[in-house]
CSV table of C-alpha atoms and ligand atoms in Angstrom, one decimal:
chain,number,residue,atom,x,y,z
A,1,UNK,CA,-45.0,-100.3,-26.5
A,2,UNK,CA,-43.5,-96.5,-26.0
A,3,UNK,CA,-39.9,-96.9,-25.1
A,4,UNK,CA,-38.5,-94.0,-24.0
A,5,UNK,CA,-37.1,-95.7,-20.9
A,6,UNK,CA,-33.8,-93.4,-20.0
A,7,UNK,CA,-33.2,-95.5,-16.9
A,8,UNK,CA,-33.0,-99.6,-18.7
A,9,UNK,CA,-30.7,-100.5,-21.9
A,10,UNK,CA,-33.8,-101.4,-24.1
A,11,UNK,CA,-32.8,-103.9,-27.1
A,12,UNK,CA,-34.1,-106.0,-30.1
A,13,UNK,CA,-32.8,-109.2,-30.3
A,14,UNK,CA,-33.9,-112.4,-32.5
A,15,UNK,CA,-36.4,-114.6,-31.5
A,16,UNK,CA,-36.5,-116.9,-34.7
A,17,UNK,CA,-35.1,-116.6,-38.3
A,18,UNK,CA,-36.7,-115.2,-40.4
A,19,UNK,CA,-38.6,-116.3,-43.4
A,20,UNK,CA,-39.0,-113.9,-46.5
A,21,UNK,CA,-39.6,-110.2,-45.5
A,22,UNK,CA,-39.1,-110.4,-41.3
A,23,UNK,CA,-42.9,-110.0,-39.8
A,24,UNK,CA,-42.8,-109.0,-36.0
A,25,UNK,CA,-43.1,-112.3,-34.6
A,26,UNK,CA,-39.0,-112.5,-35.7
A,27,UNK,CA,-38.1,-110.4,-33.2
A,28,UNK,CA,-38.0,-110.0,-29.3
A,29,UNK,CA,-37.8,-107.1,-27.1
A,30,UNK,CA,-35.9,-106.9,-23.7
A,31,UNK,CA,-34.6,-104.9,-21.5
A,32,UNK,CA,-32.0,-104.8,-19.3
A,33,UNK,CA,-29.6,-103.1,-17.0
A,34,UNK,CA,-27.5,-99.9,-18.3
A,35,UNK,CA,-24.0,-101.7,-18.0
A,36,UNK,CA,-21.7,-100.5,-15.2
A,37,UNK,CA,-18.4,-99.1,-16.4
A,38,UNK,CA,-15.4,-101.6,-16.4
A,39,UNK,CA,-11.7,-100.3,-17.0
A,40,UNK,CA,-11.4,-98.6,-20.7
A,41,UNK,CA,-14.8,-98.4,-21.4
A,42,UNK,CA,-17.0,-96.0,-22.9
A,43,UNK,CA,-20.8,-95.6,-22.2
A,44,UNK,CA,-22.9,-94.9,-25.4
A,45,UNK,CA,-26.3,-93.7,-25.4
A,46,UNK,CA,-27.7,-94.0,-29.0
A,47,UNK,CA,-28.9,-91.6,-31.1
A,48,UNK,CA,-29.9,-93.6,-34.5
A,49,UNK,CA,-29.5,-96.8,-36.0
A,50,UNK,CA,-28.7,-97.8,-39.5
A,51,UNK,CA,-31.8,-100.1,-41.5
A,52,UNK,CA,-30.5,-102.5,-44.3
A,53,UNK,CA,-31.3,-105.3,-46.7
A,54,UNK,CA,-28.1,-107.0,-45.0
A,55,UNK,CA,-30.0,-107.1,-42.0
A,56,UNK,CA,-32.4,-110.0,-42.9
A,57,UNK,CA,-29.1,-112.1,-43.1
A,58,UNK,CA,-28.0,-111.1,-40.0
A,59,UNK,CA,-31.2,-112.5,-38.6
A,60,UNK,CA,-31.1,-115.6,-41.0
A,61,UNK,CA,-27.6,-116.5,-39.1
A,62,UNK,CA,-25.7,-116.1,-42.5
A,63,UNK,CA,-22.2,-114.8,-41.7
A,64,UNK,CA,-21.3,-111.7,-43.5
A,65,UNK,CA,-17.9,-110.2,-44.6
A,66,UNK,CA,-16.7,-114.0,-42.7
A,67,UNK,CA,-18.3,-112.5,-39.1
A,68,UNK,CA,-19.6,-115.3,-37.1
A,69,UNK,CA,-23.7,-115.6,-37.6
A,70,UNK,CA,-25.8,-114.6,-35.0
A,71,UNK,CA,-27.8,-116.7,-32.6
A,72,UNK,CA,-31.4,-116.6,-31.6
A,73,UNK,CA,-31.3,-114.5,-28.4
A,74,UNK,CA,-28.7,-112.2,-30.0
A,75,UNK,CA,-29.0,-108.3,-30.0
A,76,UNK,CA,-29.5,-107.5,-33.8
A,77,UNK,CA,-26.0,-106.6,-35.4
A,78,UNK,CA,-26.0,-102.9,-37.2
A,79,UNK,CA,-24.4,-99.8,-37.1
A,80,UNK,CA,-25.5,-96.8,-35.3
A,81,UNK,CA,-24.8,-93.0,-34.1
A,82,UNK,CA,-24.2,-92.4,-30.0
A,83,UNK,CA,-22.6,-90.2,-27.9
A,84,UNK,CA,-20.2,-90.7,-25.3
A,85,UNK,CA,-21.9,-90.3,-22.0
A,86,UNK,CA,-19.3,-91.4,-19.5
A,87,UNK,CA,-15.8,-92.8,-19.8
A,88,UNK,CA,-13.3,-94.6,-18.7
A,89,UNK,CA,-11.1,-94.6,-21.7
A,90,UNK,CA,-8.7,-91.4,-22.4
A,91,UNK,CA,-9.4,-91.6,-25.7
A,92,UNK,CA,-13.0,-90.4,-26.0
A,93,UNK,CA,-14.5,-87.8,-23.6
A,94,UNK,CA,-18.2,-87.7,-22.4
A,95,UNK,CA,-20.2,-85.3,-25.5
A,96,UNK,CA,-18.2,-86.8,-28.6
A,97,UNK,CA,-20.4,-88.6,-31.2
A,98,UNK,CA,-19.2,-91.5,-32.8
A,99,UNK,CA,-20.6,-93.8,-35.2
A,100,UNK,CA,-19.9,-97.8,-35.6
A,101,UNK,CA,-21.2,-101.1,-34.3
A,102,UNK,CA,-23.8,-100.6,-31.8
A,103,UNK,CA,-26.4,-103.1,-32.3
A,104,UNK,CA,-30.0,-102.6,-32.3
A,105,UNK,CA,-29.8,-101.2,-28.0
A,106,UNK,CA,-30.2,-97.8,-26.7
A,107,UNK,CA,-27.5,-98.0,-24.6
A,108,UNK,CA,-23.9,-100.2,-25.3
A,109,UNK,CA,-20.7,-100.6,-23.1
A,110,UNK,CA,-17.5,-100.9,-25.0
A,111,UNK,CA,-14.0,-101.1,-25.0
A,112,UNK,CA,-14.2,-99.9,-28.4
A,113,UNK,CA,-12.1,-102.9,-30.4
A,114,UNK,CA,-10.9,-103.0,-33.7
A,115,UNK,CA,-14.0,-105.3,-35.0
A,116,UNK,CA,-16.6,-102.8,-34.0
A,117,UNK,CA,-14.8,-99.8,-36.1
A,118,UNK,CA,-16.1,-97.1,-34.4
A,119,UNK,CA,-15.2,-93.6,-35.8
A,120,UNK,CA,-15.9,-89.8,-34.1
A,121,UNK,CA,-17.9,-87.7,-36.2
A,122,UNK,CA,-17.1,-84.1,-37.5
A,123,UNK,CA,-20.1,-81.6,-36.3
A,124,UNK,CA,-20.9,-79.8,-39.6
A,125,UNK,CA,-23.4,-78.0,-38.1
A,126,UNK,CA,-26.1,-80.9,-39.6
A,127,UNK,CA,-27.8,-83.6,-37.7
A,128,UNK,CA,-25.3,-86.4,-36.7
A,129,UNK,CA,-27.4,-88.9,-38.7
A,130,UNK,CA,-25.1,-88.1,-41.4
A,131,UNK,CA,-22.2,-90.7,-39.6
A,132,UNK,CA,-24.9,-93.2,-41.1
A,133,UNK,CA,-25.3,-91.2,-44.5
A,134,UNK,CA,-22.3,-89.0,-46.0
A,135,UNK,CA,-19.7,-89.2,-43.6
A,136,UNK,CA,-20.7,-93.1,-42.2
A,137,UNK,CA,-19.8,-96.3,-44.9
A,138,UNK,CA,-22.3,-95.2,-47.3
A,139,UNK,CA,-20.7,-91.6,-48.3
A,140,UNK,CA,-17.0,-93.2,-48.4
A,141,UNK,CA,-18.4,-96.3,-50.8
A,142,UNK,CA,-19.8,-93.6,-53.0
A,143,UNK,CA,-16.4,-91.5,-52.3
A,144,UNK,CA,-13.8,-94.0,-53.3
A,145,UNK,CA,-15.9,-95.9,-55.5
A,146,UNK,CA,-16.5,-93.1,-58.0
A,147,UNK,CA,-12.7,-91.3,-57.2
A,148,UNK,CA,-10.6,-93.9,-56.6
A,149,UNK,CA,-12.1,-96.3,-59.0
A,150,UNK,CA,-14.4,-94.0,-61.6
A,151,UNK,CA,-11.7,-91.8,-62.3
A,152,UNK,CA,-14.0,-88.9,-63.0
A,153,UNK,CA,-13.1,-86.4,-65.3
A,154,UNK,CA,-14.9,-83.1,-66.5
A,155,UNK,CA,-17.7,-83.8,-68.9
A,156,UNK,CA,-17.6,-87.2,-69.0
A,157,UNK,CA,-20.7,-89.4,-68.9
A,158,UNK,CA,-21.5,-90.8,-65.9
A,159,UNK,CA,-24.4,-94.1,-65.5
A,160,UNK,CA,-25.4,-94.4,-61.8
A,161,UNK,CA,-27.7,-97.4,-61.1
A,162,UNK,CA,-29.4,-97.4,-57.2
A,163,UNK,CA,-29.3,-94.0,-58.2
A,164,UNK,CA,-32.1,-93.4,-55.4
A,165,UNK,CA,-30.5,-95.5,-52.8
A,166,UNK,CA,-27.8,-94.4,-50.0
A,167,UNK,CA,-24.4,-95.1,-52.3
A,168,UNK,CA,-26.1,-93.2,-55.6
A,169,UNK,CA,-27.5,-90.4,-54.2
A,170,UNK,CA,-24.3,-89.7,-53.0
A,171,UNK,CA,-22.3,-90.6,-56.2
A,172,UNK,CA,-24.6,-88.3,-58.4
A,173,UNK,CA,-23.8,-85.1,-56.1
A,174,UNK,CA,-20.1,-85.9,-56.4
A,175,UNK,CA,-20.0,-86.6,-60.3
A,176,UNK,CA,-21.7,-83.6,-60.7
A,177,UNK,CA,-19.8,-81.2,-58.5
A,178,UNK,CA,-17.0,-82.8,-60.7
A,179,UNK,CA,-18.8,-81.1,-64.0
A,180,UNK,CA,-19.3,-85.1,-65.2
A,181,UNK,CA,-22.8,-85.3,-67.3
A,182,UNK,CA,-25.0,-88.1,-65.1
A,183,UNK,CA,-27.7,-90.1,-65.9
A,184,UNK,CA,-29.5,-91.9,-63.1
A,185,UNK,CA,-32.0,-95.4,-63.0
A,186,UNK,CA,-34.6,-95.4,-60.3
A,187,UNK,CA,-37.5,-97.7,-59.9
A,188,UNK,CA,-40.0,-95.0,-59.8
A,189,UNK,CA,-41.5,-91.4,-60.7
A,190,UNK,CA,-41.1,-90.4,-57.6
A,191,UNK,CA,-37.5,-91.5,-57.1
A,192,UNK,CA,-37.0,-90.0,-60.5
A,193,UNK,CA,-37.9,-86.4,-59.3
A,194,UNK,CA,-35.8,-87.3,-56.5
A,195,UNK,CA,-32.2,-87.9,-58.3
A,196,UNK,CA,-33.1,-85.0,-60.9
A,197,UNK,CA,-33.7,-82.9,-57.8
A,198,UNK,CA,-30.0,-84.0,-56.6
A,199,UNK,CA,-28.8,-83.0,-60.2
A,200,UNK,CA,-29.2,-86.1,-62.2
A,201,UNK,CA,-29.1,-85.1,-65.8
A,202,UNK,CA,-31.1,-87.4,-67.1
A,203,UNK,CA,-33.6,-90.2,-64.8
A,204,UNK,CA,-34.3,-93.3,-66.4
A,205,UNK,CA,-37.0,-95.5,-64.7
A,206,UNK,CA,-35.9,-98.6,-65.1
A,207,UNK,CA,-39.3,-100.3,-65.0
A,208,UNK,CA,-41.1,-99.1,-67.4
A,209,UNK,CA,-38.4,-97.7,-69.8
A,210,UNK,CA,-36.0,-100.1,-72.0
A,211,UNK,CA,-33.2,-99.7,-70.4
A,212,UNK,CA,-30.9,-100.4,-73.7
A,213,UNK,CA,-32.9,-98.2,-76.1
A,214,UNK,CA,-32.7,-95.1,-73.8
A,215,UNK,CA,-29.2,-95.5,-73.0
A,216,UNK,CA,-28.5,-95.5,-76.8
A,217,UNK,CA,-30.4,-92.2,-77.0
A,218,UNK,CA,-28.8,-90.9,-74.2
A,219,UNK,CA,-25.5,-92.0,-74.5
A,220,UNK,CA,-24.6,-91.4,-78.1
A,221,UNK,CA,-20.7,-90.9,-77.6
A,222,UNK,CA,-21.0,-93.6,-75.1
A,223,UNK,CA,-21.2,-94.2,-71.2
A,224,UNK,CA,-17.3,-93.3,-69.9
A,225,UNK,CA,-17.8,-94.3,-66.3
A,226,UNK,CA,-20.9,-96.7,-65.6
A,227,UNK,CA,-21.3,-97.1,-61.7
A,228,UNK,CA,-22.9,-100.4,-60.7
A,229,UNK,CA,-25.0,-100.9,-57.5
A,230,UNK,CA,-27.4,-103.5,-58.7
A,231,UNK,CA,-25.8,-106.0,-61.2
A,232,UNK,CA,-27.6,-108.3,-63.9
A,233,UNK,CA,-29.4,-106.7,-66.8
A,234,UNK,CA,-28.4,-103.2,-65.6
A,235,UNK,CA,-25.2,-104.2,-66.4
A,236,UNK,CA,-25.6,-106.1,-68.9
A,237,UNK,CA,-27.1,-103.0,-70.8
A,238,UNK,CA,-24.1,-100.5,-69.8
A,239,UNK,CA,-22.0,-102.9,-71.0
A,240,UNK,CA,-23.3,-102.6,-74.6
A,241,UNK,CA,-22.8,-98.8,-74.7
A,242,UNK,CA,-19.5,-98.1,-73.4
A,243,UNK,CA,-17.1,-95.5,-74.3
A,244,UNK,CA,-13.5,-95.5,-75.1
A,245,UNK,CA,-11.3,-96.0,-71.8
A,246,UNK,CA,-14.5,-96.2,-69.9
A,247,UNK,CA,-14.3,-97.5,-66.2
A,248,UNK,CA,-17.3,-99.8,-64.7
A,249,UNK,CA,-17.6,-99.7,-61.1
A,250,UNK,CA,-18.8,-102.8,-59.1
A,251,UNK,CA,-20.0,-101.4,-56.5
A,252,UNK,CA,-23.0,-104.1,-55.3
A,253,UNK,CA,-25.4,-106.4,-56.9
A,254,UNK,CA,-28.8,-105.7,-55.1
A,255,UNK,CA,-30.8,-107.1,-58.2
A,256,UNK,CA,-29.6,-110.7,-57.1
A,257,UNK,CA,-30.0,-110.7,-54.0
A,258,UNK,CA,-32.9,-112.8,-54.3
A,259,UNK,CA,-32.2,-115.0,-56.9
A,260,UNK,CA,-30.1,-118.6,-56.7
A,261,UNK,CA,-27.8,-118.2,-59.3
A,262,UNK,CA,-25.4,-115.4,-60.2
A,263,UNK,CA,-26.7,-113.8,-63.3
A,264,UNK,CA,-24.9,-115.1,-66.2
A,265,UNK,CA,-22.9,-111.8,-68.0
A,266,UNK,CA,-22.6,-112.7,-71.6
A,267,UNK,CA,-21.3,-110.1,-72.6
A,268,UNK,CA,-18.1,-108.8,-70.6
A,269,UNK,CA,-15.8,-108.9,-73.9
A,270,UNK,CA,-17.1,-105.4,-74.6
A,271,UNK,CA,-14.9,-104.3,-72.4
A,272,UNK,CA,-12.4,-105.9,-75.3
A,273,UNK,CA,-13.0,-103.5,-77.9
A,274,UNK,CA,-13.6,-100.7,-76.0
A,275,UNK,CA,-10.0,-100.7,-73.4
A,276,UNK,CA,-12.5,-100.5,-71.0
A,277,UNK,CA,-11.9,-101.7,-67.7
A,278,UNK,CA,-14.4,-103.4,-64.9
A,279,UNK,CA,-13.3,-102.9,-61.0
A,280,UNK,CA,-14.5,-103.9,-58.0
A,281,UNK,CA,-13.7,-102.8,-54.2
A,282,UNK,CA,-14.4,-103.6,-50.7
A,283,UNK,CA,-15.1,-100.4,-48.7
A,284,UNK,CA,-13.3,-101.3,-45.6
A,285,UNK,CA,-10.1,-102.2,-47.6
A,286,UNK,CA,-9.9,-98.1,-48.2
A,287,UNK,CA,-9.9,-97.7,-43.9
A,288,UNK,CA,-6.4,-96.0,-44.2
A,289,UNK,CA,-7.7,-93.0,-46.2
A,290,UNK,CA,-11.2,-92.4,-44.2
A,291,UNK,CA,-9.6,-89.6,-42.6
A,292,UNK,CA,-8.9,-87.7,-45.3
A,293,UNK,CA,-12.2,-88.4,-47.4
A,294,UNK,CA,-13.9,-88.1,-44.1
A,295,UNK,CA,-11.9,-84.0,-44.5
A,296,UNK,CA,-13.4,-83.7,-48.0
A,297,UNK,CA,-17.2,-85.3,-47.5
A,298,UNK,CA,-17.3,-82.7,-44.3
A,299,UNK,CA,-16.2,-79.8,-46.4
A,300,UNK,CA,-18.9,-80.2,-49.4
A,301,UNK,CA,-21.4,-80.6,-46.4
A,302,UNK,CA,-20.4,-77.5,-45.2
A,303,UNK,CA,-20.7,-75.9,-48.1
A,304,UNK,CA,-23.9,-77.3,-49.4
A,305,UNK,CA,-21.6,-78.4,-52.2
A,306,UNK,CA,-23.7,-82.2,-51.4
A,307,UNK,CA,-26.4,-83.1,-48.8
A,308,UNK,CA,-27.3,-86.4,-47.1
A,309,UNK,CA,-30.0,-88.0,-48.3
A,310,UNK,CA,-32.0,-90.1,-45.5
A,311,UNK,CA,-35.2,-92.0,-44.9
A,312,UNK,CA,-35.8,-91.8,-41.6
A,313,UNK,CA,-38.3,-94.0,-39.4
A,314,UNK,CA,-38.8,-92.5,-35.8
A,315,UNK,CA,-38.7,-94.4,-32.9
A,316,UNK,CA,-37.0,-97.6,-31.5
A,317,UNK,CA,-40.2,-99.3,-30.6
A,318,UNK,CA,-41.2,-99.0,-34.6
A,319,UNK,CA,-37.5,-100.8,-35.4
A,320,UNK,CA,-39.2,-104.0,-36.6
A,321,UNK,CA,-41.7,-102.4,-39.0
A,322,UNK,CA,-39.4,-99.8,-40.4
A,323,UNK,CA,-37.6,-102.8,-41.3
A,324,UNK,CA,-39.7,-105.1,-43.1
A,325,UNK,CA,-40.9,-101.6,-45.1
A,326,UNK,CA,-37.6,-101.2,-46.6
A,327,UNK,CA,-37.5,-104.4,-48.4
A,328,UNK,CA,-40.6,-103.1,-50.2
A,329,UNK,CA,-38.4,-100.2,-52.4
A,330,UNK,CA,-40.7,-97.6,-50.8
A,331,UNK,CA,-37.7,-96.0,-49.3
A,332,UNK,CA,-35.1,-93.6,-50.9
A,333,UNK,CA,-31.4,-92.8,-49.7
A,334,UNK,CA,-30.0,-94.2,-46.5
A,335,UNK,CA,-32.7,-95.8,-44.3
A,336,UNK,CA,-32.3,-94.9,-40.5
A,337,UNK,CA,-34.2,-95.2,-37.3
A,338,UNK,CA,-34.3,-91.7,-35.0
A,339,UNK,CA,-33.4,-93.6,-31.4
A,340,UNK,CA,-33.4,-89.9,-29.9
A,341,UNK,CA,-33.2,-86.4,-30.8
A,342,UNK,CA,-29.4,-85.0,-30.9
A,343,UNK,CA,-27.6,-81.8,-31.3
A,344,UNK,CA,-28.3,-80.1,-34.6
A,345,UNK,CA,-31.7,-82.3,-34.9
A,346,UNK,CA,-34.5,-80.5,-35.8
A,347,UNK,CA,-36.7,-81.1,-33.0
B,401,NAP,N1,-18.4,-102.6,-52.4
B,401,NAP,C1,-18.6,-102.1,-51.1
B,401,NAP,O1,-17.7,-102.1,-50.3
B,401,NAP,C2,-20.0,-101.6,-50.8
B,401,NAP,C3,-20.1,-100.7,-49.8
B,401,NAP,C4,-21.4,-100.2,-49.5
B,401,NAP,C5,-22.5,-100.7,-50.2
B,401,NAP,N2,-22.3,-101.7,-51.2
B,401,NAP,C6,-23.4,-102.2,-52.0
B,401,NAP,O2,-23.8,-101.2,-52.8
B,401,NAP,C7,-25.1,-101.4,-53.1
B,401,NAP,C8,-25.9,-100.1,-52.9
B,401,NAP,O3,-25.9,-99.8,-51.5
B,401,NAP,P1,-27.0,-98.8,-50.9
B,401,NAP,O4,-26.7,-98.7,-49.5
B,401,NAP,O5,-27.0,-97.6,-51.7
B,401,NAP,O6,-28.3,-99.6,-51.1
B,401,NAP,P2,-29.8,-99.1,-50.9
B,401,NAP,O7,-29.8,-97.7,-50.5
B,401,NAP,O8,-30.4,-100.2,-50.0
B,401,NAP,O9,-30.5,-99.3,-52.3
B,401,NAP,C9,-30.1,-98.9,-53.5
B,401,NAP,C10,-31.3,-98.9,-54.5
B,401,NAP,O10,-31.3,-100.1,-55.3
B,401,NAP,C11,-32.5,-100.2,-56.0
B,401,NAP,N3,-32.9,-101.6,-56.3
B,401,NAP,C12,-33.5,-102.5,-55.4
B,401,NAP,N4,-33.7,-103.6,-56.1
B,401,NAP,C13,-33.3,-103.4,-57.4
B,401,NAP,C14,-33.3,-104.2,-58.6
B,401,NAP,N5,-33.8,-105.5,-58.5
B,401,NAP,N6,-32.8,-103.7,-59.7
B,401,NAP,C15,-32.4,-102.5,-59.7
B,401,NAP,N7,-32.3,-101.6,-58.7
B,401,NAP,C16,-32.8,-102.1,-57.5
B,401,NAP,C17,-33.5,-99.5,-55.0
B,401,NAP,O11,-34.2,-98.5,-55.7
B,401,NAP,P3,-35.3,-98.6,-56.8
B,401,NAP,O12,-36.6,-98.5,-56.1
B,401,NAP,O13,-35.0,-97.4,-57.6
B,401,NAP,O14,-35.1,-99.9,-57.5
B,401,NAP,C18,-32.7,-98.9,-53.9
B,401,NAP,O15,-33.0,-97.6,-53.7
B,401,NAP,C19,-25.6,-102.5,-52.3
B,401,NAP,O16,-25.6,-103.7,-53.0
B,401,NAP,C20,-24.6,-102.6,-51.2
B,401,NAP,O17,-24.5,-103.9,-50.7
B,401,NAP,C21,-21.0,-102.1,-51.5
């Protein structure tokens, strides 16, 4: 199956729910017409398409964020990179590049509503993957996250956990541009070498170290800002090492994802003793201020000051595979499928 078919809109879609890791039989491919432009739409022709854990639910039927579930026969939900190839809308012109909710097609017809949050991308001179890495919902979870809610401050000591995945790699370049000290957990060597590479301090591999006796050696003044993508015993340990005044950062919970029941924190009164204080946020309720972190994550691209950090699967036809693999941890950063070469792509 090679589809590099220009002239049909060539899309996923569900053909049964899935049951543990998705295996190719979930899926079904079509094709269709390119849609004919009505009134105040756009024409998108897509460049890449975003890969996550969420996705499995999507495919499950479980509604997310209070979205409606999808059906079998439905294109698979998930946000992408295209460019504007004709228009009817003043608004966007034929060339822009705009990131939001395309849905596992190559081509989409919009009006471009409020639900499917579409955003234009900056060119920073890099490939335009980066609207599904640093400047897409993954760069502005690590952005607000760590500024609005971290409070960074010089020389502090920072605890990123997912250190490896899209939202730390991303936090660990900022907390360090910052001048913050930052110690990383990954689930392997190689991720390891990874988030030193991106300036990590210190790497802790989280399965095979103890977690609580290294961060008592590490930490001996105490963790000031612990930022939390995974939840449970993570947690739990940073928890029993805080600082002073130290802020904890709920960011996600991937560690139980697959369990039942929520893990049971025991021991949340450290926060007590310590004036610490645990926060969570929801990305989307920071929309108003996009723009101007959008301003800032483009200028440290441009400046090398970060970089985006990106697994990326090639093809559309290898969609269904380069999903399954990502529930296996093999991957590191922000997992993305290369629809078609763009500007800036190196070829
Ligand atoms: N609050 C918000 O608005 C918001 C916005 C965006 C994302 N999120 C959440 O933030 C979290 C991170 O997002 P992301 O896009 O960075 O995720 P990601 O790239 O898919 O993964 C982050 C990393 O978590 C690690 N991990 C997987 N299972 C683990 C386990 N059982 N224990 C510890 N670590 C584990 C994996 O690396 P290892 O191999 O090293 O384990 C993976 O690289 C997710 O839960 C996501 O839903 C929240």
């Amino acid at each position: 199956l090679a589809i590099t078919n220009e002239q049909k809109n060539c899309q996923w879609r569900i053909a049964r729910r899935p049951k543990g890791n998705v295996v190719a039989e979930d899926f079904l491919y079509h094709e269709e017409e390119i849609p004919i432009l009505q009134d105040n739409e756009i024409l998108l022709r897509t460049l890449y398409l975003n890969l996550a854990p969420v996705m499995r639910m999507y495919m499950s039927g479980e509604s997310i964020a209070g979205e409606k579930g999808l059906d079998i026969g439905d294109v698979i939900h998930g946000r992408g990179v295209a460019e504007v190839i004709k228009s009817n809308n003043s608004n966007y012109k034929p060339g822009e590049i705009l990131q939001g909710q395309i849905g596992w097609q190559t081509f989409k017809s919009t009006e471009v509503t409020e639900r499917e949050r579409f955003r234009k991308i900056n060119n920073c001179g890099l490939p335009f993957s980066i609207g599904l890495s640093t400047l897409g919902m993954t760069g502005l979870s690590a952005y607000f996250g760590l500024l609005a809610c971290g409070k960074p401050k010089k020389n502090e000591t920072i605890v990123v956990s997912g250190a490896a995945g899209g939202v730390g790699s991303t936090v660990i370049q900022i907390a360090k541009m910052i001048g913050c000290r930052v110690i990383g957990l990954a689930g392997n060597q190689a991720k390891c070498d990874l988030i030193k590479e991106l300036g990590c301090d210190e790497a802790i591999n989280y399965r095979t170290e103890d977690i609580r006796q290294t961060l008592s050696n590490l930490c001996q003044n105490g963790i000031d800002i612990y930022f939390d993508n995974v939840g449970g015993d993570i947690l739990s340990a940073s928890l029993d090492h805080l600082a002073q005044n130290s802020r904890i950062v709920l960011c996600g919970s991937i560690s139980e994802y697959l369990h039942d029941k929520p893990y049971g924190l025991d021991n949340y009164t450290k926060l007590r003793r310590t004036n610490s204080c645990m926060q969570g946020f929801f990305i989307y309720n920071y929309s108003a201020q996009f723009d101007a972190a959008e301003k800032d994550l483009s200028s440290w691209l441009k400046e090398r000051k970060i970089k985006p950090v990106e697994h990326i699967y090639d093809g559309f036809e290898n969609m269904p595979k380069a999903l399954s693999s990502i529930y296996d941890g093999g991957n590191y950063g922000v997992a993305l499928s290369r629809i078609r070469h763009g500007l800036n792509d190196d070829e």
